[in-house]
PDB file of C-alpha atoms in Angstrom:
ATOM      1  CA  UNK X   1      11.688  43.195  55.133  1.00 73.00           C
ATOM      2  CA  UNK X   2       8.464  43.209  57.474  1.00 85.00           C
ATOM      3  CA  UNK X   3       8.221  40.337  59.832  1.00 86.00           C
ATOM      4  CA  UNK X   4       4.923  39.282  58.611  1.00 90.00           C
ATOM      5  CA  UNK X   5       5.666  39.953  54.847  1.00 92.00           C
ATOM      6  CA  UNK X   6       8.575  37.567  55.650  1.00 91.00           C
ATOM      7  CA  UNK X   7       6.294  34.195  57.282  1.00 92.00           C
ATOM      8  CA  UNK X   8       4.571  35.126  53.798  1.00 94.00           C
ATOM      9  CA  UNK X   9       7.110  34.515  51.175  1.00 94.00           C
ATOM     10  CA  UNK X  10       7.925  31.400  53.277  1.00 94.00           C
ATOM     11  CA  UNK X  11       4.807  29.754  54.005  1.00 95.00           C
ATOM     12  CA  UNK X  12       4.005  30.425  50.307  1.00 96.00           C
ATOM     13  CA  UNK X  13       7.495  28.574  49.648  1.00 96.00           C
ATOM     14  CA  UNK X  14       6.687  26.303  51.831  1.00 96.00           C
ATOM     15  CA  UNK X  15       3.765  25.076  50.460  1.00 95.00           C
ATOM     16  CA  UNK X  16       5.165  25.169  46.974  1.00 96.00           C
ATOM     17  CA  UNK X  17       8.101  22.533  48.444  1.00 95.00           C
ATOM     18  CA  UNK X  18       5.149  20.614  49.717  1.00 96.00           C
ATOM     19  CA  UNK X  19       3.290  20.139  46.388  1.00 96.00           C
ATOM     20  CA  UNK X  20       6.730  19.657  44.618  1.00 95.00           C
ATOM     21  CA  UNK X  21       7.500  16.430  46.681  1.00 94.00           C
ATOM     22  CA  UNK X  22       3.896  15.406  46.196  1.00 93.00           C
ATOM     23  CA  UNK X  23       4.436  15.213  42.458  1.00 91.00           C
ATOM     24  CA  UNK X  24       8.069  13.625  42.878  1.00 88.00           C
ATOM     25  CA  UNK X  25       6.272  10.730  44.984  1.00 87.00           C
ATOM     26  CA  UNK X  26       3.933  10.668  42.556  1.00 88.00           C
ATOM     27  CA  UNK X  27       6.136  10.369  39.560  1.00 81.00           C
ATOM     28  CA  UNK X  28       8.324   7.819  41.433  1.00 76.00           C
ATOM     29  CA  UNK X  29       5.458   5.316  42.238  1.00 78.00           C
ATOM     30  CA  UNK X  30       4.226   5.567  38.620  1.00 74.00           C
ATOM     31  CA  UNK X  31       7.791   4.615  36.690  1.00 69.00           C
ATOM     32  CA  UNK X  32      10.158   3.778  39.763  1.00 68.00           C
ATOM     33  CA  UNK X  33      13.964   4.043  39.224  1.00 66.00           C
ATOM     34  CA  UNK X  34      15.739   2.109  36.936  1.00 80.00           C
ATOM     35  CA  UNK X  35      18.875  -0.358  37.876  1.00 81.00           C
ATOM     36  CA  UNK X  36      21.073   1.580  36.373  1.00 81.00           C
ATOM     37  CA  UNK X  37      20.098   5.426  37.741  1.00 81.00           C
ATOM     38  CA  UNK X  38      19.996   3.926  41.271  1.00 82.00           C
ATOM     39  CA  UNK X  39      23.346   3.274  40.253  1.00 87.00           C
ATOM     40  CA  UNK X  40      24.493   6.503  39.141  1.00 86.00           C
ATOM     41  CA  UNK X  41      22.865   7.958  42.414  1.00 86.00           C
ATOM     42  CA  UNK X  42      24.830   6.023  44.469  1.00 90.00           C
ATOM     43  CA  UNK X  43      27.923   6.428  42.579  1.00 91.00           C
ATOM     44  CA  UNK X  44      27.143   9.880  42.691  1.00 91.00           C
ATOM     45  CA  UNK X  45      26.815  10.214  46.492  1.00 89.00           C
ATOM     46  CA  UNK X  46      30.334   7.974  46.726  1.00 93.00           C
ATOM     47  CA  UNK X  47      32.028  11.286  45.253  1.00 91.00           C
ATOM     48  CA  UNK X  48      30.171  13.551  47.018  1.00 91.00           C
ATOM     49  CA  UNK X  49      31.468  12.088  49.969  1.00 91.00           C
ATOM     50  CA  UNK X  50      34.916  11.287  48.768  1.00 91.00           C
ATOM     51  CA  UNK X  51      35.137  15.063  47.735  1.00 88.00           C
ATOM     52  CA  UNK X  52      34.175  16.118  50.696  1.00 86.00           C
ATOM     53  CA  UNK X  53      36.518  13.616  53.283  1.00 85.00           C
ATOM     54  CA  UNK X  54      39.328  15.207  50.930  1.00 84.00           C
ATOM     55  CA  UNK X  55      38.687  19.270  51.616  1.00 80.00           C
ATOM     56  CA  UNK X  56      38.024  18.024  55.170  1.00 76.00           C
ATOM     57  CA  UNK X  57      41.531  16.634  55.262  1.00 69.00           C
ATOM     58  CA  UNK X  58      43.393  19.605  53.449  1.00 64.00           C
ATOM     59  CA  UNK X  59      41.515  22.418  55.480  1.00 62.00           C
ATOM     60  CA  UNK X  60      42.970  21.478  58.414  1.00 63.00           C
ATOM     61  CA  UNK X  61      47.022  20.962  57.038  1.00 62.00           C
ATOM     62  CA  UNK X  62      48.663  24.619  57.946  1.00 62.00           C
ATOM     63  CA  UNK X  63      49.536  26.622  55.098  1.00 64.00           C
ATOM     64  CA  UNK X  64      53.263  27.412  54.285  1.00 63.00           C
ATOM     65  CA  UNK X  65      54.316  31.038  54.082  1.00 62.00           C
ATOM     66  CA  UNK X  66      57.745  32.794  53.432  1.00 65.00           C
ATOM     67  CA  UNK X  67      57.344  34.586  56.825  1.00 67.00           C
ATOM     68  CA  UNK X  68      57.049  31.678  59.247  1.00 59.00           C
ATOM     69  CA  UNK X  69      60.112  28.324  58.368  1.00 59.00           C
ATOM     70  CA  UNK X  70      58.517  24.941  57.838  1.00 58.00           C
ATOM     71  CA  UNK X  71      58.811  22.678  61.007  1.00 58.00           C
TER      72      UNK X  71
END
């Protein structure tokens, strides 16, 4: 793709992001969040993060093969 065709798609994206959080502030300071879906955020982000301390700490254990006797 053309360098300047390129700073065109994403300055066009861009300011498409830019209007989208507009209307998310917007729509947040008209009916702000409920008890219970700040809740379910949160609890959401707990797993996320659970999830992710979990494939952290199984990437790095060495994988067995036939080839090479467990220590």
């Amino acid at each position: 793709m053309h360098p300047d065709l390129y700073l065109f798609v994403e300055r066009v994206r861009a300011s498409e992001l830019r209007e989208e959080a507009g209307r998310q502030r917007k729509a947040r300071l008209i009916a702000p969040a409920s008890i219970i879906s700040a809740f379910g955020e949160r609890l959401g982000w707990a797993l996320v993060r659970t999830g992710l301390r979990l494939v952290d700490r199984h990437a790095c254990r060495p994988q067995w093969s036939p080839s090479v006797p467990p220590r």
